[in-house]
Amino acid sequence: MQIKTLGGFSIISERERINLSKIRSRKARDLLKYLVAFRRKPIHIEILCDLFWRDMDQKYARINLQSTIYMLRSIVGKNKIVFHDNTYCFDPKNEIVVDADEFEKFIQMALNSKDLSERKTLLEKALDLYKGDFMAENLYEDWTLQFREHYRDLFVKGLLELGKIYLEEGHPHNVIELSKSALIQDPLNEEAVLLLIKAYIKNNNLSDAVKVYKEFSAILEKELQIKPSKELTQLYGQIVSGNLDNKWLIVVEGTDSLINKNDLLNDLKKAVRDTDEIVFLCENKVGIFLKGIPKAAAKNIYGRITNILDKCSVQTRISFREAR
């Protein structure tokens, strides 16, 4: 048996969805959801009576509880709701697969994993399970609040952790999507804003990066009367001053040993800035490290180097990428 709780409530038994419309009473459906929410935890009958039959005499409240439990057992199975010592417990033997449990398990496994590829796979699996708020149909029930916030926080954490991996891998469009999803859930999450701005920078979209900072700064001032963190403010300052800590690598590789290294070095120096670093990586490979300039400016340097190499007698290949 499988139970879905994220984004909606449903039960699947033997690959078929159970028709919960058979449970005509809204109170009975909510009791089932409550027991699922507190699965594997014994709940005293007085708590259940007070929650679902508060305005009823205790004697009749217990009768209603017993008859409702009997009906629910006919749907989910007698051994799935166990009575012991004046308590009811749903799935005490942990035999039912609940999507919220799987979601949390994958998130925790990902956070504990040292392997980046495994971490990424686990996060993707977890996020695929999150279809929306926990028990979304019971959004305004007090007892769902703690669970809804818990799983929503895990969802945001998963989005940001996966976003960091995508940023490292050089996929800014994916990072932008994940960061925006996190901010929908938590508009005041500064970590999400920082990740979003970094993605816009990597995508060479500085105007949107500035816009995000200004909008977030205004929200913080309005809602909390505080300013963005030092890290976020410094990054914004680097954007508007054009002093971003971007790093680029141009690699020149010869088919044979790069002869006349001094001549080549002098030619390359004409194409780069004084602050750029030129390193002979091996006999036939040169690396040019560029720091603190936008991608467009780095591409211009790449073009100048290409023009120089076109006039060189040695056959070469040239590549351009972001340095880590």
PDB file of C-alpha atoms in Angstrom:
ATOM      1  CA  MET A   1       0.000   0.000   0.000  1.00  0.00           C
ATOM      2  CA  GLN A   2       1.151   3.529  -0.828  1.00  0.00           C
ATOM      3  CA  ILE A   3      -0.148   6.808   0.530  1.00  0.00           C
ATOM      4  CA  LYS A   4       0.324  10.177  -1.152  1.00  0.00           C
ATOM      5  CA  THR A   5       0.274  13.216   1.127  1.00  0.00           C
ATOM      6  CA  LEU A   6       2.271  15.847  -0.774  1.00  0.00           C
ATOM      7  CA  GLY A   7       0.022  17.994  -2.942  1.00  0.00           C
ATOM      8  CA  GLY A   8      -3.048  15.885  -2.226  1.00  0.00           C
ATOM      9  CA  PHE A   9      -4.198  12.821  -0.329  1.00  0.00           C
ATOM     10  CA  SER A  10      -4.684   9.441  -1.969  1.00  0.00           C
ATOM     11  CA  ILE A  11      -4.211   5.771  -1.179  1.00  0.00           C
ATOM     12  CA  ILE A  12      -3.052   3.156  -3.662  1.00  0.00           C
ATOM     13  CA  SER A  13      -3.507  -0.508  -2.856  1.00  0.00           C
ATOM     14  CA  GLU A  14      -2.378  -3.277  -5.213  1.00  0.00           C
ATOM     15  CA  ARG A  15      -1.702  -0.645  -7.893  1.00  0.00           C
ATOM     16  CA  GLU A  16      -5.275   0.667  -7.739  1.00  0.00           C
ATOM     17  CA  ARG A  17      -6.311   3.976  -6.222  1.00  0.00           C
ATOM     18  CA  ILE A  18      -8.781   3.519  -3.374  1.00  0.00           C
ATOM     19  CA  ASN A  19     -11.971   5.505  -3.889  1.00  0.00           C
ATOM     20  CA  LEU A  20     -11.990   7.743  -0.833  1.00  0.00           C
ATOM     21  CA  SER A  21     -15.399   9.098  -1.802  1.00  0.00           C
ATOM     22  CA  LYS A  22     -16.684   5.973  -0.068  1.00  0.00           C
ATOM     23  CA  ILE A  23     -15.840   7.828   3.121  1.00  0.00           C
ATOM     24  CA  ARG A  24     -18.855  10.147   2.993  1.00  0.00           C
ATOM     25  CA  SER A  25     -18.137  11.900   6.261  1.00  0.00           C
ATOM     26  CA  ARG A  26     -15.637  14.775   6.076  1.00  0.00           C
ATOM     27  CA  LYS A  27     -14.822  14.114   9.740  1.00  0.00           C
ATOM     28  CA  ALA A  28     -13.985  10.471   8.987  1.00  0.00           C
ATOM     29  CA  ARG A  29     -11.699  11.470   6.102  1.00  0.00           C
ATOM     30  CA  ASP A  30      -9.930  13.983   8.327  1.00  0.00           C
ATOM     31  CA  LEU A  31      -9.516  11.370  11.056  1.00  0.00           C
ATOM     32  CA  LEU A  32      -7.827   9.061   8.558  1.00  0.00           C
ATOM     33  CA  LYS A  33      -5.529  11.881   7.419  1.00  0.00           C
ATOM     34  CA  TYR A  34      -4.739  12.748  11.032  1.00  0.00           C
ATOM     35  CA  LEU A  35      -3.746   9.152  11.808  1.00  0.00           C
ATOM     36  CA  VAL A  36      -1.600   9.054   8.664  1.00  0.00           C
ATOM     37  CA  ALA A  37       0.059  12.348   9.606  1.00  0.00           C
ATOM     38  CA  PHE A  38       0.980  10.932  13.027  1.00  0.00           C
ATOM     39  CA  ARG A  39       1.692   7.444  11.608  1.00  0.00           C
ATOM     40  CA  ARG A  40       3.436   4.962  13.871  1.00  0.00           C
ATOM     41  CA  LYS A  41       2.684   7.171  16.870  1.00  0.00           C
ATOM     42  CA  PRO A  42       0.001   6.030  19.392  1.00  0.00           C
ATOM     43  CA  ILE A  43      -2.727   8.685  19.802  1.00  0.00           C
ATOM     44  CA  HIS A  44      -4.885   8.545  22.935  1.00  0.00           C
ATOM     45  CA  ILE A  45      -8.617   8.252  22.334  1.00  0.00           C
ATOM     46  CA  GLU A  46      -9.290  11.344  24.479  1.00  0.00           C
ATOM     47  CA  ILE A  47      -7.161  13.445  22.147  1.00  0.00           C
ATOM     48  CA  LEU A  48      -9.046  12.125  19.115  1.00  0.00           C
ATOM     49  CA  CYS A  49     -12.434  12.632  20.738  1.00  0.00           C
ATOM     50  CA  ASP A  50     -11.579  16.170  21.779  1.00  0.00           C
ATOM     51  CA  LEU A  51     -10.277  17.032  18.308  1.00  0.00           C
ATOM     52  CA  PHE A  52     -13.081  15.545  16.200  1.00  0.00           C
ATOM     53  CA  TRP A  53     -16.101  15.405  18.557  1.00  0.00           C
ATOM     54  CA  ARG A  54     -15.370  18.281  20.915  1.00  0.00           C
ATOM     55  CA  ASP A  55     -18.994  19.353  21.382  1.00  0.00           C
ATOM     56  CA  MET A  56     -20.237  15.839  22.087  1.00  0.00           C
ATOM     57  CA  ASP A  57     -20.579  14.032  25.383  1.00  0.00           C
ATOM     58  CA  GLN A  58     -17.480  11.879  26.022  1.00  0.00           C
ATOM     59  CA  LYS A  59     -19.480   8.651  25.967  1.00  0.00           C
ATOM     60  CA  TYR A  60     -21.016   9.340  22.568  1.00  0.00           C
ATOM     61  CA  ALA A  61     -17.771  10.781  21.251  1.00  0.00           C
ATOM     62  CA  ARG A  62     -16.072   7.428  21.955  1.00  0.00           C
ATOM     63  CA  ILE A  63     -18.889   5.552  20.239  1.00  0.00           C
ATOM     64  CA  ASN A  64     -18.509   7.763  17.165  1.00  0.00           C
ATOM     65  CA  LEU A  65     -14.747   7.275  17.213  1.00  0.00           C
ATOM     66  CA  GLN A  66     -15.075   3.486  17.415  1.00  0.00           C
ATOM     67  CA  SER A  67     -17.605   3.290  14.590  1.00  0.00           C
ATOM     68  CA  THR A  68     -15.483   5.604  12.420  1.00  0.00           C
ATOM     69  CA  ILE A  69     -12.347   3.539  13.041  1.00  0.00           C
ATOM     70  CA  TYR A  70     -14.285   0.382  12.134  1.00  0.00           C
ATOM     71  CA  MET A  71     -15.298   1.928   8.827  1.00  0.00           C
ATOM     72  CA  LEU A  72     -11.745   3.162   8.094  1.00  0.00           C
ATOM     73  CA  ARG A  73     -10.330  -0.312   8.792  1.00  0.00           C
ATOM     74  CA  SER A  74     -12.664  -1.727   6.162  1.00  0.00           C
ATOM     75  CA  ILE A  75     -10.926   0.536   3.645  1.00  0.00           C
ATOM     76  CA  VAL A  76      -7.240   0.456   4.658  1.00  0.00           C
ATOM     77  CA  GLY A  77      -7.140  -2.919   6.417  1.00  0.00           C
ATOM     78  CA  LYS A  78      -7.837  -4.010   9.974  1.00  0.00           C
ATOM     79  CA  ASN A  79      -4.174  -4.447  10.897  1.00  0.00           C
ATOM     80  CA  LYS A  80      -3.270  -0.942   9.679  1.00  0.00           C
ATOM     81  CA  ILE A  81      -5.085   0.825  12.548  1.00  0.00           C
ATOM     82  CA  VAL A  82      -4.165  -0.858  15.826  1.00  0.00           C
ATOM     83  CA  PHE A  83      -5.823  -0.262  19.196  1.00  0.00           C
ATOM     84  CA  HIS A  84      -3.719  -0.704  22.346  1.00  0.00           C
ATOM     85  CA  ASP A  85      -3.935   0.720  25.853  1.00  0.00           C
ATOM     86  CA  ASN A  86      -6.575   3.335  24.949  1.00  0.00           C
ATOM     87  CA  THR A  87      -4.627   4.523  21.921  1.00  0.00           C
ATOM     88  CA  TYR A  88      -4.944   4.144  18.153  1.00  0.00           C
ATOM     89  CA  CYS A  89      -1.866   3.830  15.992  1.00  0.00           C
ATOM     90  CA  PHE A  90      -1.699   3.870  12.197  1.00  0.00           C
ATOM     91  CA  ASP A  91       0.789   1.510  10.519  1.00  0.00           C
ATOM     92  CA  PRO A  92       2.750   0.578  13.682  1.00  0.00           C
ATOM     93  CA  LYS A  93       4.851  -1.983  11.777  1.00  0.00           C
ATOM     94  CA  ASN A  94       5.901   0.547   9.130  1.00  0.00           C
ATOM     95  CA  GLU A  95       4.500  -1.526   6.270  1.00  0.00           C
ATOM     96  CA  ILE A  96       3.031   1.336   4.225  1.00  0.00           C
ATOM     97  CA  VAL A  97       5.063   3.504   1.844  1.00  0.00           C
ATOM     98  CA  VAL A  98       4.266   7.178   2.433  1.00  0.00           C
ATOM     99  CA  ASP A  99       5.580   9.696  -0.091  1.00  0.00           C
ATOM    100  CA  ALA A 100       6.496  12.186   2.648  1.00  0.00           C
ATOM    101  CA  ASP A 101       8.740   9.570   4.292  1.00  0.00           C
ATOM    102  CA  GLU A 102      10.429   8.780   0.974  1.00  0.00           C
ATOM    103  CA  PHE A 103      10.864  12.475   0.238  1.00  0.00           C
ATOM    104  CA  GLU A 104      12.523  13.160   3.588  1.00  0.00           C
ATOM    105  CA  LYS A 105      14.676  10.025   3.313  1.00  0.00           C
ATOM    106  CA  PHE A 106      16.087  11.080  -0.073  1.00  0.00           C
ATOM    107  CA  ILE A 107      16.773  14.618   1.163  1.00  0.00           C
ATOM    108  CA  GLN A 108      18.652  13.389   4.236  1.00  0.00           C
ATOM    109  CA  MET A 109      20.613  10.820   2.218  1.00  0.00           C
ATOM    110  CA  ALA A 110      21.608  13.544  -0.238  1.00  0.00           C
ATOM    111  CA  LEU A 111      22.760  15.903   2.510  1.00  0.00           C
ATOM    112  CA  ASN A 112      24.858  13.128   4.045  1.00  0.00           C
ATOM    113  CA  SER A 113      26.374  11.968   0.748  1.00  0.00           C
ATOM    114  CA  LYS A 114      29.966  12.919  -0.092  1.00  0.00           C
ATOM    115  CA  ASP A 115      29.587  11.831  -3.721  1.00  0.00           C
ATOM    116  CA  LEU A 116      28.415  14.757  -5.872  1.00  0.00           C
ATOM    117  CA  SER A 117      26.780  12.581  -8.541  1.00  0.00           C
ATOM    118  CA  GLU A 118      24.899  10.533  -5.951  1.00  0.00           C
ATOM    119  CA  ARG A 119      23.908  13.709  -4.117  1.00  0.00           C
ATOM    120  CA  LYS A 120      22.487  15.182  -7.310  1.00  0.00           C
ATOM    121  CA  THR A 121      20.515  12.021  -8.152  1.00  0.00           C
ATOM    122  CA  LEU A 122      19.014  11.792  -4.661  1.00  0.00           C
ATOM    123  CA  LEU A 123      17.981  15.445  -4.679  1.00  0.00           C
ATOM    124  CA  GLU A 124      16.325  15.073  -8.068  1.00  0.00           C
ATOM    125  CA  LYS A 125      14.421  12.014  -6.811  1.00  0.00           C
ATOM    126  CA  ALA A 126      13.292  13.861  -3.700  1.00  0.00           C
ATOM    127  CA  LEU A 127      12.113  16.974  -5.523  1.00  0.00           C
ATOM    128  CA  ASP A 128      10.194  14.866  -8.007  1.00  0.00           C
ATOM    129  CA  LEU A 129       8.155  13.467  -5.101  1.00  0.00           C
ATOM    130  CA  TYR A 130       7.147  16.895  -3.797  1.00  0.00           C
ATOM    131  CA  LYS A 131       3.898  17.687  -5.635  1.00  0.00           C
ATOM    132  CA  GLY A 132       2.748  20.420  -3.265  1.00  0.00           C
ATOM    133  CA  ASP A 133       1.931  21.177   0.352  1.00  0.00           C
ATOM    134  CA  PHE A 134       1.416  18.355   2.833  1.00  0.00           C
ATOM    135  CA  MET A 135      -2.303  17.509   3.072  1.00  0.00           C
ATOM    136  CA  ALA A 136      -3.132  20.422   0.773  1.00  0.00           C
ATOM    137  CA  GLU A 137      -6.903  19.875   1.185  1.00  0.00           C
ATOM    138  CA  ASN A 138      -6.529  20.521   4.923  1.00  0.00           C
ATOM    139  CA  LEU A 139      -4.479  23.674   4.569  1.00  0.00           C
ATOM    140  CA  TYR A 140      -6.238  25.494   7.400  1.00  0.00           C
ATOM    141  CA  GLU A 141      -6.277  22.684   9.958  1.00  0.00           C
ATOM    142  CA  ASP A 142      -3.958  23.476  12.868  1.00  0.00           C
ATOM    143  CA  TRP A 143      -2.656  19.906  13.081  1.00  0.00           C
ATOM    144  CA  THR A 144      -1.286  20.013   9.534  1.00  0.00           C
ATOM    145  CA  LEU A 145       0.783  23.156  10.122  1.00  0.00           C
ATOM    146  CA  GLN A 146       3.860  21.549  11.732  1.00  0.00           C
ATOM    147  CA  PHE A 147       4.086  18.922   9.006  1.00  0.00           C
ATOM    148  CA  ARG A 148       3.429  21.359   6.173  1.00  0.00           C
ATOM    149  CA  GLU A 149       6.196  23.706   7.338  1.00  0.00           C
ATOM    150  CA  HIS A 150       8.608  20.827   7.959  1.00  0.00           C
ATOM    151  CA  TYR A 151       8.259  19.344   4.474  1.00  0.00           C
ATOM    152  CA  ARG A 152       8.186  22.758   2.838  1.00  0.00           C
ATOM    153  CA  ASP A 153      11.468  23.663   4.553  1.00  0.00           C
ATOM    154  CA  LEU A 154      12.991  20.393   3.331  1.00  0.00           C
ATOM    155  CA  PHE A 155      11.726  21.158  -0.170  1.00  0.00           C
ATOM    156  CA  VAL A 156      13.373  24.584  -0.165  1.00  0.00           C
ATOM    157  CA  LYS A 157      16.584  23.052   1.201  1.00  0.00           C
ATOM    158  CA  GLY A 158      16.554  20.471  -1.570  1.00  0.00           C
ATOM    159  CA  LEU A 159      15.957  23.109  -4.248  1.00  0.00           C
ATOM    160  CA  LEU A 160      18.906  25.185  -3.059  1.00  0.00           C
ATOM    161  CA  GLU A 161      21.274  22.242  -2.656  1.00  0.00           C
ATOM    162  CA  LEU A 162      20.490  21.038  -6.173  1.00  0.00           C
ATOM    163  CA  GLY A 163      20.824  24.602  -7.437  1.00  0.00           C
ATOM    164  CA  LYS A 164      24.350  24.812  -6.031  1.00  0.00           C
ATOM    165  CA  ILE A 165      25.294  21.651  -7.906  1.00  0.00           C
ATOM    166  CA  TYR A 166      23.843  22.967 -11.152  1.00  0.00           C
ATOM    167  CA  LEU A 167      25.693  26.254 -10.660  1.00  0.00           C
ATOM    168  CA  GLU A 168      28.960  24.364 -10.213  1.00  0.00           C
ATOM    169  CA  GLU A 169      28.205  22.357 -13.342  1.00  0.00           C
ATOM    170  CA  GLY A 170      27.546  25.516 -15.345  1.00  0.00           C
ATOM    171  CA  HIS A 171      23.776  25.261 -15.834  1.00  0.00           C
ATOM    172  CA  PRO A 172      22.521  28.742 -14.818  1.00  0.00           C
ATOM    173  CA  HIS A 173      19.083  28.311 -16.419  1.00  0.00           C
ATOM    174  CA  ASN A 174      18.365  25.334 -14.129  1.00  0.00           C
ATOM    175  CA  VAL A 175      19.608  27.329 -11.130  1.00  0.00           C
ATOM    176  CA  ILE A 176      17.329  30.250 -11.980  1.00  0.00           C
ATOM    177  CA  GLU A 177      14.309  27.942 -12.124  1.00  0.00           C
ATOM    178  CA  LEU A 178      15.148  26.238  -8.815  1.00  0.00           C
ATOM    179  CA  SER A 179      15.890  29.510  -7.020  1.00  0.00           C
ATOM    180  CA  LYS A 180      12.611  31.045  -8.145  1.00  0.00           C
ATOM    181  CA  SER A 181      10.740  27.954  -6.948  1.00  0.00           C
ATOM    182  CA  ALA A 182      12.417  28.304  -3.547  1.00  0.00           C
ATOM    183  CA  LEU A 183      11.443  31.983  -3.338  1.00  0.00           C
ATOM    184  CA  ILE A 184       7.808  31.157  -4.111  1.00  0.00           C
ATOM    185  CA  GLN A 185       7.847  28.979  -0.992  1.00  0.00           C
ATOM    186  CA  ASP A 186       9.953  31.376   1.086  1.00  0.00           C
ATOM    187  CA  PRO A 187      10.134  34.955  -0.301  1.00  0.00           C
ATOM    188  CA  LEU A 188      12.530  36.061   2.459  1.00  0.00           C
ATOM    189  CA  ASN A 189      15.079  33.296   1.894  1.00  0.00           C
ATOM    190  CA  GLU A 190      18.338  35.157   1.324  1.00  0.00           C
ATOM    191  CA  GLU A 191      20.222  32.010   0.341  1.00  0.00           C
ATOM    192  CA  ALA A 192      17.810  31.591  -2.583  1.00  0.00           C
ATOM    193  CA  VAL A 193      18.268  35.234  -3.599  1.00  0.00           C
ATOM    194  CA  LEU A 194      22.055  34.875  -3.484  1.00  0.00           C
ATOM    195  CA  LEU A 195      21.913  31.743  -5.625  1.00  0.00           C
ATOM    196  CA  LEU A 196      19.556  33.423  -8.102  1.00  0.00           C
ATOM    197  CA  ILE A 197      21.830  36.451  -8.470  1.00  0.00           C
ATOM    198  CA  LYS A 198      24.878  34.216  -8.984  1.00  0.00           C
ATOM    199  CA  ALA A 199      22.981  32.336 -11.695  1.00  0.00           C
ATOM    200  CA  TYR A 200      22.071  35.585 -13.460  1.00  0.00           C
ATOM    201  CA  ILE A 201      25.720  36.659 -13.272  1.00  0.00           C
ATOM    202  CA  LYS A 202      26.884  33.359 -14.729  1.00  0.00           C
ATOM    203  CA  ASN A 203      24.277  33.775 -17.463  1.00  0.00           C
ATOM    204  CA  ASN A 204      25.693  37.273 -18.114  1.00  0.00           C
ATOM    205  CA  ASN A 205      22.328  38.835 -17.205  1.00  0.00           C
ATOM    206  CA  LEU A 206      23.480  41.567 -14.848  1.00  0.00           C
ATOM    207  CA  SER A 207      20.378  43.727 -15.181  1.00  0.00           C
ATOM    208  CA  ASP A 208      18.158  40.976 -13.751  1.00  0.00           C
ATOM    209  CA  ALA A 209      20.726  40.353 -11.005  1.00  0.00           C
ATOM    210  CA  VAL A 210      20.522  44.013  -9.975  1.00  0.00           C
ATOM    211  CA  LYS A 211      16.708  43.924 -10.157  1.00  0.00           C
ATOM    212  CA  VAL A 212      16.533  40.883  -7.868  1.00  0.00           C
ATOM    213  CA  TYR A 213      18.778  42.551  -5.301  1.00  0.00           C
ATOM    214  CA  LYS A 214      16.772  45.791  -5.266  1.00  0.00           C
ATOM    215  CA  GLU A 215      13.436  43.994  -4.977  1.00  0.00           C
ATOM    216  CA  PHE A 216      14.694  41.760  -2.171  1.00  0.00           C
ATOM    217  CA  SER A 217      16.208  44.719  -0.349  1.00  0.00           C
ATOM    218  CA  ALA A 218      12.869  46.532  -0.518  1.00  0.00           C
ATOM    219  CA  ILE A 219      10.989  43.497   0.816  1.00  0.00           C
ATOM    220  CA  LEU A 220      13.389  43.135   3.758  1.00  0.00           C
ATOM    221  CA  GLU A 221      13.023  46.807   4.601  1.00  0.00           C
ATOM    222  CA  LYS A 222       9.226  46.660   4.423  1.00  0.00           C
ATOM    223  CA  GLU A 223       8.673  43.352   6.213  1.00  0.00           C
ATOM    224  CA  LEU A 224      11.520  43.184   8.738  1.00  0.00           C
ATOM    225  CA  GLN A 225      13.130  46.646   8.700  1.00  0.00           C
ATOM    226  CA  ILE A 226      16.547  45.118   8.046  1.00  0.00           C
ATOM    227  CA  LYS A 227      19.115  45.247   5.258  1.00  0.00           C
ATOM    228  CA  PRO A 228      20.554  42.374   3.185  1.00  0.00           C
ATOM    229  CA  SER A 229      23.571  40.510   4.533  1.00  0.00           C
ATOM    230  CA  LYS A 230      27.118  41.691   4.005  1.00  0.00           C
ATOM    231  CA  GLU A 231      27.789  38.917   1.487  1.00  0.00           C
ATOM    232  CA  LEU A 232      24.786  39.839  -0.649  1.00  0.00           C
ATOM    233  CA  THR A 233      25.525  43.560  -0.438  1.00  0.00           C
ATOM    234  CA  GLN A 234      29.154  43.004  -1.469  1.00  0.00           C
ATOM    235  CA  LEU A 235      28.076  40.928  -4.464  1.00  0.00           C
ATOM    236  CA  TYR A 236      25.686  43.691  -5.517  1.00  0.00           C
ATOM    237  CA  GLY A 237      28.522  46.210  -5.165  1.00  0.00           C
ATOM    238  CA  GLN A 238      30.723  44.084  -7.415  1.00  0.00           C
ATOM    239  CA  ILE A 239      27.991  43.980 -10.055  1.00  0.00           C
ATOM    240  CA  VAL A 240      27.370  47.728 -10.212  1.00  0.00           C
ATOM    241  CA  SER A 241      31.105  48.538 -10.056  1.00  0.00           C
ATOM    242  CA  GLY A 242      31.969  45.999 -12.749  1.00  0.00           C
ATOM    243  CA  ASN A 243      34.368  44.272 -10.376  1.00  0.00           C
ATOM    244  CA  LEU A 244      32.882  40.778 -10.389  1.00  0.00           C
ATOM    245  CA  ASP A 245      35.068  37.901  -9.310  1.00  0.00           C
ATOM    246  CA  ASN A 246      34.558  36.042 -12.582  1.00  0.00           C
ATOM    247  CA  LYS A 247      37.297  33.640 -13.597  1.00  0.00           C
ATOM    248  CA  TRP A 248      37.892  32.431 -17.154  1.00  0.00           C
ATOM    249  CA  LEU A 249      40.401  30.042 -18.668  1.00  0.00           C
ATOM    250  CA  ILE A 250      41.729  30.135 -22.234  1.00  0.00           C
ATOM    251  CA  VAL A 251      43.787  27.094 -23.215  1.00  0.00           C
ATOM    252  CA  VAL A 252      46.107  27.111 -26.209  1.00  0.00           C
ATOM    253  CA  GLU A 253      47.227  23.633 -27.251  1.00  0.00           C
ATOM    254  CA  GLY A 254      49.757  22.908 -29.994  1.00  0.00           C
ATOM    255  CA  THR A 255      49.893  19.710 -32.030  1.00  0.00           C
ATOM    256  CA  ASP A 256      53.623  19.602 -31.236  1.00  0.00           C
ATOM    257  CA  SER A 257      55.803  21.272 -28.637  1.00  0.00           C
ATOM    258  CA  LEU A 258      55.230  25.018 -28.633  1.00  0.00           C
ATOM    259  CA  ILE A 259      58.618  26.231 -29.847  1.00  0.00           C
ATOM    260  CA  ASN A 260      59.824  29.786 -29.339  1.00  0.00           C
ATOM    261  CA  LYS A 261      57.993  30.011 -26.035  1.00  0.00           C
ATOM    262  CA  ASN A 262      59.352  33.463 -25.339  1.00  0.00           C
ATOM    263  CA  ASP A 263      58.024  34.784 -28.641  1.00  0.00           C
ATOM    264  CA  LEU A 264      54.632  33.218 -27.984  1.00  0.00           C
ATOM    265  CA  LEU A 265      54.591  34.598 -24.451  1.00  0.00           C
ATOM    266  CA  ASN A 266      55.352  38.122 -25.712  1.00  0.00           C
ATOM    267  CA  ASP A 267      52.598  37.848 -28.317  1.00  0.00           C
ATOM    268  CA  LEU A 268      50.035  36.643 -25.770  1.00  0.00           C
ATOM    269  CA  LYS A 269      50.912  39.450 -23.373  1.00  0.00           C
ATOM    270  CA  LYS A 270      49.834  41.930 -26.050  1.00  0.00           C
ATOM    271  CA  ALA A 271      46.338  40.441 -26.001  1.00  0.00           C
ATOM    272  CA  VAL A 272      45.757  40.259 -22.238  1.00  0.00           C
ATOM    273  CA  ARG A 273      45.823  42.616 -19.279  1.00  0.00           C
ATOM    274  CA  ASP A 274      48.729  43.035 -16.887  1.00  0.00           C
ATOM    275  CA  THR A 275      46.716  41.299 -14.160  1.00  0.00           C
ATOM    276  CA  ASP A 276      46.068  38.187 -16.270  1.00  0.00           C
ATOM    277  CA  GLU A 277      48.221  35.108 -15.712  1.00  0.00           C
ATOM    278  CA  ILE A 278      49.879  33.074 -18.474  1.00  0.00           C
ATOM    279  CA  VAL A 279      51.125  29.621 -17.481  1.00  0.00           C
ATOM    280  CA  PHE A 280      52.790  26.871 -19.528  1.00  0.00           C
ATOM    281  CA  LEU A 281      50.820  23.817 -18.422  1.00  0.00           C
ATOM    282  CA  CYS A 282      53.082  21.427 -20.335  1.00  0.00           C
ATOM    283  CA  GLU A 283      55.319  21.428 -23.429  1.00  0.00           C
ATOM    284  CA  ASN A 284      52.467  21.994 -25.850  1.00  0.00           C
ATOM    285  CA  LYS A 285      49.796  23.661 -23.723  1.00  0.00           C
ATOM    286  CA  VAL A 286      49.409  27.207 -22.372  1.00  0.00           C
ATOM    287  CA  GLY A 287      46.760  28.416 -19.940  1.00  0.00           C
ATOM    288  CA  ILE A 288      45.647  32.054 -19.752  1.00  0.00           C
ATOM    289  CA  PHE A 289      43.723  32.877 -16.562  1.00  0.00           C
ATOM    290  CA  LEU A 290      41.438  35.929 -16.618  1.00  0.00           C
ATOM    291  CA  LYS A 291      39.896  37.288 -13.413  1.00  0.00           C
ATOM    292  CA  GLY A 292      37.322  39.877 -12.486  1.00  0.00           C
ATOM    293  CA  ILE A 293      35.806  40.610 -15.904  1.00  0.00           C
ATOM    294  CA  PRO A 294      32.424  39.853 -17.510  1.00  0.00           C
ATOM    295  CA  LYS A 295      32.114  37.054 -20.026  1.00  0.00           C
ATOM    296  CA  ALA A 296      31.838  39.475 -22.970  1.00  0.00           C
ATOM    297  CA  ALA A 297      35.169  41.133 -22.093  1.00  0.00           C
ATOM    298  CA  ALA A 298      36.837  37.748 -21.638  1.00  0.00           C
ATOM    299  CA  LYS A 299      35.499  36.708 -25.035  1.00  0.00           C
ATOM    300  CA  ASN A 300      37.104  39.810 -26.564  1.00  0.00           C
ATOM    301  CA  ILE A 301      40.481  38.736 -25.172  1.00  0.00           C
ATOM    302  CA  TYR A 302      39.831  35.245 -26.525  1.00  0.00           C
ATOM    303  CA  GLY A 303      39.229  36.789 -29.948  1.00  0.00           C
ATOM    304  CA  ARG A 304      42.451  38.783 -29.822  1.00  0.00           C
ATOM    305  CA  ILE A 305      44.419  35.657 -28.886  1.00  0.00           C
ATOM    306  CA  THR A 306      42.775  33.754 -31.745  1.00  0.00           C
ATOM    307  CA  ASN A 307      43.886  36.455 -34.187  1.00  0.00           C
ATOM    308  CA  ILE A 308      47.471  36.209 -32.904  1.00  0.00           C
ATOM    309  CA  LEU A 309      47.489  32.425 -33.222  1.00  0.00           C
ATOM    310  CA  ASP A 310      46.185  32.614 -36.788  1.00  0.00           C
ATOM    311  CA  LYS A 311      49.472  34.304 -37.697  1.00  0.00           C
ATOM    312  CA  CYS A 312      51.538  31.736 -35.771  1.00  0.00           C
ATOM    313  CA  SER A 313      53.535  29.124 -37.691  1.00  0.00           C
ATOM    314  CA  VAL A 314      52.662  26.399 -35.149  1.00  0.00           C
ATOM    315  CA  GLN A 315      49.288  24.671 -35.600  1.00  0.00           C
ATOM    316  CA  THR A 316      47.183  25.198 -32.471  1.00  0.00           C
ATOM    317  CA  ARG A 317      43.768  24.636 -30.937  1.00  0.00           C
ATOM    318  CA  ILE A 318      42.192  27.155 -28.587  1.00  0.00           C
ATOM    319  CA  SER A 319      39.360  26.726 -26.069  1.00  0.00           C
ATOM    320  CA  PHE A 320      37.484  29.026 -23.702  1.00  0.00           C
ATOM    321  CA  ARG A 321      35.595  28.156 -20.506  1.00  0.00           C
ATOM    322  CA  GLU A 322      34.808  29.384 -17.036  1.00  0.00           C
ATOM    323  CA  ALA A 323      37.541  28.542 -14.539  1.00  0.00           C
ATOM    324  CA  ARG A 324      36.688  26.898 -11.217  1.00  0.00           C
TER     325      ARG A 324
END
